């Protein structure tokens, strides 16, 4: 299975993530720190916006790089 077609495991609802859960949020970020787009994460638009905001919160609180 190629990495392009690989869906991320979403065991928890993305609406439940907080900026303290760095391990879960790091699944939606590349090694260089870029946030993965919706087509790669497989999230809905609403969930993608929530994840993006949580990642940005974690960066501002210095819990995530």
PDB file of N, CA, C and O in Angstrom:
ATOM      1  N   UNK A   1       0.835  -1.169   0.000  1.00  0.00           N
ATOM      2  CA  UNK A   1       0.000   0.000   0.000  1.00  0.00           C
ATOM      3  C   UNK A   1       0.887   1.241   0.000  1.00  0.00           C
ATOM      4  O   UNK A   1       1.756   1.393   0.827  1.00  0.00           O
ATOM      5  N   UNK A   2       0.677   2.123  -0.953  1.00  0.00           N
ATOM      6  CA  UNK A   2       1.512   3.310  -1.043  1.00  0.00           C
ATOM      7  C   UNK A   2       1.078   4.338  -0.005  1.00  0.00           C
ATOM      8  O   UNK A   2      -0.030   4.305   0.523  1.00  0.00           O
ATOM      9  N   UNK A   3       1.969   5.260   0.287  1.00  0.00           N
ATOM     10  CA  UNK A   3       1.679   6.250   1.323  1.00  0.00           C
ATOM     11  C   UNK A   3       0.604   7.234   0.875  1.00  0.00           C
ATOM     12  O   UNK A   3      -0.053   7.855   1.697  1.00  0.00           O
ATOM     13  N   UNK A   4       0.409   7.399  -0.440  1.00  0.00           N
ATOM     14  CA  UNK A   4      -0.614   8.316  -0.923  1.00  0.00           C
ATOM     15  C   UNK A   4      -2.018   7.795  -0.623  1.00  0.00           C
ATOM     16  O   UNK A   4      -2.913   8.556  -0.298  1.00  0.00           O
ATOM     17  N   UNK A   5      -2.223   6.488  -0.759  1.00  0.00           N
ATOM     18  CA  UNK A   5      -3.540   5.909  -0.571  1.00  0.00           C
ATOM     19  C   UNK A   5      -3.824   5.518   0.873  1.00  0.00           C
ATOM     20  O   UNK A   5      -4.897   5.037   1.181  1.00  0.00           O
ATOM     21  N   UNK A   6      -2.869   5.719   1.743  1.00  0.00           N
ATOM     22  CA  UNK A   6      -2.997   5.292   3.131  1.00  0.00           C
ATOM     23  C   UNK A   6      -3.876   6.271   3.912  1.00  0.00           C
ATOM     24  O   UNK A   6      -3.640   7.471   3.920  1.00  0.00           O
ATOM     25  N   UNK A   7      -4.911   5.748   4.518  1.00  0.00           N
ATOM     26  CA  UNK A   7      -5.773   6.567   5.364  1.00  0.00           C
ATOM     27  C   UNK A   7      -5.244   6.534   6.790  1.00  0.00           C
ATOM     28  O   UNK A   7      -4.722   5.523   7.246  1.00  0.00           O
ATOM     29  N   UNK A   8      -5.387   7.628   7.497  1.00  0.00           N
ATOM     30  CA  UNK A   8      -4.946   7.695   8.879  1.00  0.00           C
ATOM     31  C   UNK A   8      -5.980   7.024   9.769  1.00  0.00           C
ATOM     32  O   UNK A   8      -7.179   7.094   9.527  1.00  0.00           O
ATOM     33  N   UNK A   9      -5.510   6.373  10.808  1.00  0.00           N
ATOM     34  CA  UNK A   9      -6.396   5.731  11.761  1.00  0.00           C
ATOM     35  C   UNK A   9      -7.009   6.799  12.659  1.00  0.00           C
ATOM     36  O   UNK A   9      -6.310   7.501  13.368  1.00  0.00           O
ATOM     37  N   UNK A  10      -8.313   6.916  12.607  1.00  0.00           N
ATOM     38  CA  UNK A  10      -9.004   7.926  13.398  1.00  0.00           C
ATOM     39  C   UNK A  10      -9.851   7.241  14.454  1.00  0.00           C
ATOM     40  O   UNK A  10     -11.067   7.196  14.359  1.00  0.00           O
ATOM     41  N   UNK A  11      -9.206   6.690  15.460  1.00  0.00           N
ATOM     42  CA  UNK A  11      -9.935   5.979  16.498  1.00  0.00           C
ATOM     43  C   UNK A  11     -10.729   6.949  17.374  1.00  0.00           C
ATOM     44  O   UNK A  11     -11.814   6.628  17.826  1.00  0.00           O
ATOM     45  N   UNK A  12     -10.212   8.125  17.623  1.00  0.00           N
ATOM     46  CA  UNK A  12     -10.922   9.136  18.395  1.00  0.00           C
ATOM     47  C   UNK A  12     -11.535  10.158  17.453  1.00  0.00           C
ATOM     48  O   UNK A  12     -11.035  10.384  16.353  1.00  0.00           O
ATOM     49  N   UNK A  13     -12.588  10.767  17.889  1.00  0.00           N
ATOM     50  CA  UNK A  13     -13.209  11.825  17.120  1.00  0.00           C
ATOM     51  C   UNK A  13     -12.292  13.053  17.148  1.00  0.00           C
ATOM     52  O   UNK A  13     -11.895  13.488  18.235  1.00  0.00           O
ATOM     53  N   UNK A  14     -11.953  13.622  16.008  1.00  0.00           N
ATOM     54  CA  UNK A  14     -11.066  14.792  15.994  1.00  0.00           C
ATOM     55  C   UNK A  14     -11.624  15.981  16.763  1.00  0.00           C
ATOM     56  O   UNK A  14     -10.881  16.858  17.174  1.00  0.00           O
ATOM     57  N   UNK A  15     -12.922  16.001  16.991  1.00  0.00           N
ATOM     58  CA  UNK A  15     -13.516  17.093  17.748  1.00  0.00           C
ATOM     59  C   UNK A  15     -13.139  17.004  19.229  1.00  0.00           C
ATOM     60  O   UNK A  15     -13.254  17.977  19.962  1.00  0.00           O
ATOM     61  N   UNK A  16     -12.691  15.841  19.683  1.00  0.00           N
ATOM     62  CA  UNK A  16     -12.357  15.639  21.090  1.00  0.00           C
ATOM     63  C   UNK A  16     -10.906  15.935  21.423  1.00  0.00           C
ATOM     64  O   UNK A  16     -10.541  15.930  22.597  1.00  0.00           O
ATOM     65  N   UNK A  17     -10.054  16.177  20.431  1.00  0.00           N
ATOM     66  CA  UNK A  17      -8.634  16.427  20.689  1.00  0.00           C
ATOM     67  C   UNK A  17      -8.445  17.787  21.353  1.00  0.00           C
ATOM     68  O   UNK A  17      -9.165  18.738  21.075  1.00  0.00           O
ATOM     69  N   UNK A  18      -7.445  17.859  22.230  1.00  0.00           N
ATOM     70  CA  UNK A  18      -7.042  19.137  22.803  1.00  0.00           C
ATOM     71  C   UNK A  18      -5.589  19.380  22.418  1.00  0.00           C
ATOM     72  O   UNK A  18      -4.921  18.488  21.910  1.00  0.00           O
ATOM     73  N   UNK A  19      -5.093  20.570  22.683  1.00  0.00           N
ATOM     74  CA  UNK A  19      -3.716  20.879  22.294  1.00  0.00           C
ATOM     75  C   UNK A  19      -2.705  20.159  23.175  1.00  0.00           C
ATOM     76  O   UNK A  19      -1.524  20.135  22.873  1.00  0.00           O
ATOM     77  N   UNK A  20      -3.142  19.536  24.264  1.00  0.00           N
ATOM     78  CA  UNK A  20      -2.247  18.771  25.132  1.00  0.00           C
ATOM     79  C   UNK A  20      -1.920  17.396  24.548  1.00  0.00           C
ATOM     80  O   UNK A  20      -0.921  16.798  24.926  1.00  0.00           O
ATOM     81  N   UNK A  21      -2.733  16.890  23.635  1.00  0.00           N
ATOM     82  CA  UNK A  21      -2.564  15.552  23.063  1.00  0.00           C
ATOM     83  C   UNK A  21      -1.662  15.617  21.826  1.00  0.00           C
ATOM     84  O   UNK A  21      -2.093  15.457  20.696  1.00  0.00           O
ATOM     85  N   UNK A  22      -0.388  15.829  22.074  1.00  0.00           N
ATOM     86  CA  UNK A  22       0.579  16.057  21.001  1.00  0.00           C
ATOM     87  C   UNK A  22       0.767  14.808  20.140  1.00  0.00           C
ATOM     88  O   UNK A  22       0.904  14.905  18.924  1.00  0.00           O
ATOM     89  N   UNK A  23       0.755  13.638  20.744  1.00  0.00           N
ATOM     90  CA  UNK A  23       0.961  12.408  19.974  1.00  0.00           C
ATOM     91  C   UNK A  23      -0.140  12.200  18.950  1.00  0.00           C
ATOM     92  O   UNK A  23       0.122  11.804  17.816  1.00  0.00           O
ATOM     93  N   UNK A  24      -1.381  12.475  19.327  1.00  0.00           N
ATOM     94  CA  UNK A  24      -2.480  12.314  18.380  1.00  0.00           C
ATOM     95  C   UNK A  24      -2.424  13.387  17.300  1.00  0.00           C
ATOM     96  O   UNK A  24      -2.680  13.110  16.128  1.00  0.00           O
ATOM     97  N   UNK A  25      -2.090  14.606  17.673  1.00  0.00           N
ATOM     98  CA  UNK A  25      -2.029  15.698  16.696  1.00  0.00           C
ATOM     99  C   UNK A  25      -0.863  15.535  15.726  1.00  0.00           C
ATOM    100  O   UNK A  25      -0.939  15.976  14.585  1.00  0.00           O
ATOM    101  N   UNK A  26       0.208  14.878  16.171  1.00  0.00           N
ATOM    102  CA  UNK A  26       1.385  14.738  15.302  1.00  0.00           C
ATOM    103  C   UNK A  26       1.099  13.828  14.107  1.00  0.00           C
ATOM    104  O   UNK A  26       1.841  13.858  13.130  1.00  0.00           O
ATOM    105  N   UNK A  27       0.018  13.056  14.153  1.00  0.00           N
ATOM    106  CA  UNK A  27      -0.350  12.229  13.004  1.00  0.00           C
ATOM    107  C   UNK A  27      -0.822  13.077  11.825  1.00  0.00           C
ATOM    108  O   UNK A  27      -0.810  12.634  10.693  1.00  0.00           O
ATOM    109  N   UNK A  28      -1.231  14.320  12.089  1.00  0.00           N
ATOM    110  CA  UNK A  28      -1.753  15.199  11.058  1.00  0.00           C
ATOM    111  C   UNK A  28      -0.724  16.221  10.604  1.00  0.00           C
ATOM    112  O   UNK A  28      -1.068  17.181   9.914  1.00  0.00           O
ATOM    113  N   UNK A  29       0.551  16.016  10.985  1.00  0.00           N
ATOM    114  CA  UNK A  29       1.623  16.948  10.654  1.00  0.00           C
ATOM    115  C   UNK A  29       2.764  16.161  10.019  1.00  0.00           C
ATOM    116  O   UNK A  29       3.060  15.046  10.436  1.00  0.00           O
ATOM    117  N   UNK A  30       3.427  16.746   9.009  1.00  0.00           N
ATOM    118  CA  UNK A  30       4.571  16.088   8.385  1.00  0.00           C
ATOM    119  C   UNK A  30       5.793  16.210   9.281  1.00  0.00           C
ATOM    120  O   UNK A  30       5.763  16.909  10.299  1.00  0.00           O
ATOM    121  N   UNK A  31       6.877  15.553   8.885  1.00  0.00           N
ATOM    122  CA  UNK A  31       8.121  15.625   9.654  1.00  0.00           C
ATOM    123  C   UNK A  31       8.694  17.033   9.682  1.00  0.00           C
ATOM    124  O   UNK A  31       9.377  17.416  10.621  1.00  0.00           O
ATOM    125  N   UNK A  32       8.426  17.813   8.631  1.00  0.00           N
ATOM    126  CA  UNK A  32       8.925  19.183   8.575  1.00  0.00           C
ATOM    127  C   UNK A  32       8.012  20.166   9.281  1.00  0.00           C
ATOM    128  O   UNK A  32       8.333  21.347   9.364  1.00  0.00           O
ATOM    129  N   UNK A  33       6.870  19.700   9.793  1.00  0.00           N
ATOM    130  CA  UNK A  33       5.994  20.560  10.572  1.00  0.00           C
ATOM    131  C   UNK A  33       4.798  21.118   9.826  1.00  0.00           C
ATOM    132  O   UNK A  33       4.044  21.904  10.389  1.00  0.00           O
ATOM    133  N   UNK A  34       4.611  20.722   8.587  1.00  0.00           N
ATOM    134  CA  UNK A  34       3.478  21.221   7.821  1.00  0.00           C
ATOM    135  C   UNK A  34       2.222  20.404   8.145  1.00  0.00           C
ATOM    136  O   UNK A  34       2.287  19.194   8.322  1.00  0.00           O
ATOM    137  N   UNK A  35       1.095  21.070   8.181  1.00  0.00           N
ATOM    138  CA  UNK A  35      -0.175  20.401   8.432  1.00  0.00           C
ATOM    139  C   UNK A  35      -0.609  19.698   7.152  1.00  0.00           C
ATOM    140  O   UNK A  35      -0.591  20.296   6.077  1.00  0.00           O
ATOM    141  N   UNK A  36      -0.972  18.425   7.277  1.00  0.00           N
ATOM    142  CA  UNK A  36      -1.387  17.648   6.117  1.00  0.00           C
ATOM    143  C   UNK A  36      -2.719  18.153   5.576  1.00  0.00           C
ATOM    144  O   UNK A  36      -3.600  18.538   6.350  1.00  0.00           O
ATOM    145  N   UNK A  37      -2.902  18.143   4.254  1.00  0.00           N
ATOM    146  CA  UNK A  37      -4.172  18.589   3.678  1.00  0.00           C
ATOM    147  C   UNK A  37      -5.282  17.568   3.901  1.00  0.00           C
ATOM    148  O   UNK A  37      -5.042  16.419   4.261  1.00  0.00           O
ATOM    149  N   UNK A  38      -6.492  17.996   3.649  1.00  0.00           N
ATOM    150  CA  UNK A  38      -7.682  17.183   3.873  1.00  0.00           C
ATOM    151  C   UNK A  38      -7.682  15.908   3.051  1.00  0.00           C
ATOM    152  O   UNK A  38      -8.116  14.860   3.525  1.00  0.00           O
ATOM    153  N   UNK A  39      -7.206  15.976   1.829  1.00  0.00           N
ATOM    154  CA  UNK A  39      -7.234  14.772   0.985  1.00  0.00           C
ATOM    155  C   UNK A  39      -6.284  13.698   1.501  1.00  0.00           C
ATOM    156  O   UNK A  39      -6.490  12.524   1.244  1.00  0.00           O
ATOM    157  N   UNK A  40      -5.257  14.088   2.244  1.00  0.00           N
ATOM    158  CA  UNK A  40      -4.337  13.110   2.826  1.00  0.00           C
ATOM    159  C   UNK A  40      -4.827  12.580   4.170  1.00  0.00           C
ATOM    160  O   UNK A  40      -4.595  11.426   4.500  1.00  0.00           O
ATOM    161  N   UNK A  41      -5.503  13.418   4.941  1.00  0.00           N
ATOM    162  CA  UNK A  41      -5.965  12.993   6.256  1.00  0.00           C
ATOM    163  C   UNK A  41      -7.290  12.254   6.187  1.00  0.00           C
ATOM    164  O   UNK A  41      -7.589  11.449   7.062  1.00  0.00           O
ATOM    165  N   UNK A  42      -8.102  12.554   5.186  1.00  0.00           N
ATOM    166  CA  UNK A  42      -9.403  11.911   5.063  1.00  0.00           C
ATOM    167  C   UNK A  42     -10.450  12.487   5.996  1.00  0.00           C
ATOM    168  O   UNK A  42     -11.487  11.882   6.212  1.00  0.00           O
ATOM    169  N   UNK A  43     -10.183  13.649   6.549  1.00  0.00           N
ATOM    170  CA  UNK A  43     -11.117  14.282   7.468  1.00  0.00           C
ATOM    171  C   UNK A  43     -12.130  15.126   6.711  1.00  0.00           C
ATOM    172  O   UNK A  43     -11.884  15.561   5.589  1.00  0.00           O
ATOM    173  N   UNK A  44     -13.262  15.388   7.355  1.00  0.00           N
ATOM    174  CA  UNK A  44     -14.237  16.311   6.787  1.00  0.00           C
ATOM    175  C   UNK A  44     -13.700  17.729   6.964  1.00  0.00           C
ATOM    176  O   UNK A  44     -12.739  17.969   7.706  1.00  0.00           O
ATOM    177  N   UNK A  45     -14.326  18.674   6.295  1.00  0.00           N
ATOM    178  CA  UNK A  45     -13.871  20.064   6.373  1.00  0.00           C
ATOM    179  C   UNK A  45     -13.964  20.595   7.800  1.00  0.00           C
ATOM    180  O   UNK A  45     -13.059  21.283   8.285  1.00  0.00           O
ATOM    181  N   UNK A  46     -15.037  20.258   8.484  1.00  0.00           N
ATOM    182  CA  UNK A  46     -15.235  20.706   9.866  1.00  0.00           C
ATOM    183  C   UNK A  46     -14.151  20.141  10.781  1.00  0.00           C
ATOM    184  O   UNK A  46     -13.569  20.869  11.596  1.00  0.00           O
ATOM    185  N   UNK A  47     -13.842  18.853  10.637  1.00  0.00           N
ATOM    186  CA  UNK A  47     -12.819  18.227  11.467  1.00  0.00           C
ATOM    187  C   UNK A  47     -11.433  18.748  11.121  1.00  0.00           C
ATOM    188  O   UNK A  47     -10.597  18.928  12.002  1.00  0.00           O
ATOM    189  N   UNK A  48     -11.171  19.001   9.839  1.00  0.00           N
ATOM    190  CA  UNK A  48      -9.870  19.518   9.422  1.00  0.00           C
ATOM    191  C   UNK A  48      -9.631  20.900  10.021  1.00  0.00           C
ATOM    192  O   UNK A  48      -8.529  21.196  10.484  1.00  0.00           O
ATOM    193  N   UNK A  49     -10.655  21.740  10.026  1.00  0.00           N
ATOM    194  CA  UNK A  49     -10.511  23.071  10.638  1.00  0.00           C
ATOM    195  C   UNK A  49     -10.218  22.951  12.125  1.00  0.00           C
ATOM    196  O   UNK A  49      -9.380  23.679  12.673  1.00  0.00           O
ATOM    197  N   UNK A  50     -10.889  22.038  12.807  1.00  0.00           N
ATOM    198  CA  UNK A  50     -10.683  21.852  14.244  1.00  0.00           C
ATOM    199  C   UNK A  50      -9.263  21.356  14.519  1.00  0.00           C
ATOM    200  O   UNK A  50      -8.594  21.853  15.419  1.00  0.00           O
ATOM    201  N   UNK A  51      -8.804  20.386  13.732  1.00  0.00           N
ATOM    202  CA  UNK A  51      -7.443  19.863  13.906  1.00  0.00           C
ATOM    203  C   UNK A  51      -6.415  20.959  13.647  1.00  0.00           C
ATOM    204  O   UNK A  51      -5.441  21.107  14.389  1.00  0.00           O
ATOM    205  N   UNK A  52      -6.633  21.749  12.607  1.00  0.00           N
ATOM    206  CA  UNK A  52      -5.718  22.843  12.286  1.00  0.00           C
ATOM    207  C   UNK A  52      -5.624  23.831  13.445  1.00  0.00           C
ATOM    208  O   UNK A  52      -4.533  24.254  13.827  1.00  0.00           O
ATOM    209  N   UNK A  53      -6.769  24.176  14.012  1.00  0.00           N
ATOM    210  CA  UNK A  53      -6.769  25.108  15.148  1.00  0.00           C
ATOM    211  C   UNK A  53      -6.071  24.505  16.356  1.00  0.00           C
ATOM    212  O   UNK A  53      -5.339  25.206  17.066  1.00  0.00           O
ATOM    213  N   UNK A  54      -6.275  23.231  16.617  1.00  0.00           N
ATOM    214  CA  UNK A  54      -5.626  22.575  17.760  1.00  0.00           C
ATOM    215  C   UNK A  54      -4.115  22.509  17.569  1.00  0.00           C
ATOM    216  O   UNK A  54      -3.358  22.691  18.515  1.00  0.00           O
ATOM    217  N   UNK A  55      -3.661  22.238  16.339  1.00  0.00           N
ATOM    218  CA  UNK A  55      -2.219  22.202  16.064  1.00  0.00           C
ATOM    219  C   UNK A  55      -1.610  23.580  16.272  1.00  0.00           C
ATOM    220  O   UNK A  55      -0.546  23.723  16.879  1.00  0.00           O
ATOM    221  N   UNK A  56      -2.300  24.606  15.797  1.00  0.00           N
ATOM    222  CA  UNK A  56      -1.801  25.969  15.974  1.00  0.00           C
ATOM    223  C   UNK A  56      -1.785  26.373  17.448  1.00  0.00           C
ATOM    224  O   UNK A  56      -0.860  27.052  17.897  1.00  0.00           O
ATOM    225  N   UNK A  57      -2.786  25.936  18.205  1.00  0.00           N
ATOM    226  CA  UNK A  57      -2.787  26.192  19.642  1.00  0.00           C
ATOM    227  C   UNK A  57      -1.596  25.518  20.310  1.00  0.00           C
ATOM    228  O   UNK A  57      -0.930  26.113  21.161  1.00  0.00           O
ATOM    229  N   UNK A  58      -1.330  24.265  19.935  1.00  0.00           N
ATOM    230  CA  UNK A  58      -0.216  23.529  20.525  1.00  0.00           C
ATOM    231  C   UNK A  58       1.112  24.205  20.193  1.00  0.00           C
ATOM    232  O   UNK A  58       2.014  24.262  21.033  1.00  0.00           O
ATOM    233  N   UNK A  59       1.230  24.714  18.988  1.00  0.00           N
ATOM    234  CA  UNK A  59       2.463  25.423  18.617  1.00  0.00           C
ATOM    235  C   UNK A  59       2.629  26.691  19.450  1.00  0.00           C
ATOM    236  O   UNK A  59       3.728  27.017  19.897  1.00  0.00           O
ATOM    237  N   UNK A  60       1.539  27.427  19.639  1.00  0.00           N
ATOM    238  CA  UNK A  60       1.615  28.674  20.412  1.00  0.00           C
ATOM    239  C   UNK A  60       1.911  28.411  21.889  1.00  0.00           C
ATOM    240  O   UNK A  60       2.568  29.228  22.542  1.00  0.00           O
ATOM    241  N   UNK A  61       1.441  27.298  22.400  1.00  0.00           N
ATOM    242  CA  UNK A  61       1.681  26.963  23.803  1.00  0.00           C
ATOM    243  C   UNK A  61       3.003  26.225  23.985  1.00  0.00           C
ATOM    244  O   UNK A  61       3.331  25.809  25.090  1.00  0.00           O
ATOM    245  N   UNK A  62       3.750  26.050  22.892  1.00  0.00           N
ATOM    246  CA  UNK A  62       5.059  25.406  22.878  1.00  0.00           C
ATOM    247  C   UNK A  62       5.009  23.945  23.338  1.00  0.00           C
ATOM    248  O   UNK A  62       5.987  23.415  23.860  1.00  0.00           O
ATOM    249  N   UNK A  63       3.866  23.269  23.137  1.00  0.00           N
ATOM    250  CA  UNK A  63       3.789  21.861  23.433  1.00  0.00           C
ATOM    251  C   UNK A  63       4.104  21.030  22.198  1.00  0.00           C
ATOM    252  O   UNK A  63       4.345  19.835  22.294  1.00  0.00           O
ATOM    253  N   UNK A  64       4.117  21.680  21.033  1.00  0.00           N
ATOM    254  CA  UNK A  64       4.365  20.995  19.764  1.00  0.00           C
ATOM    255  C   UNK A  64       5.248  21.862  18.890  1.00  0.00           C
ATOM    256  O   UNK A  64       5.093  23.075  18.866  1.00  0.00           O
ATOM    257  N   UNK A  65       6.158  21.216  18.160  1.00  0.00           N
ATOM    258  CA  UNK A  65       7.019  21.976  17.242  1.00  0.00           C
ATOM    259  C   UNK A  65       6.611  21.744  15.821  1.00  0.00           C
ATOM    260  O   UNK A  65       6.000  20.835  15.463  1.00  0.00           O
TER     261      UNK A  65
END
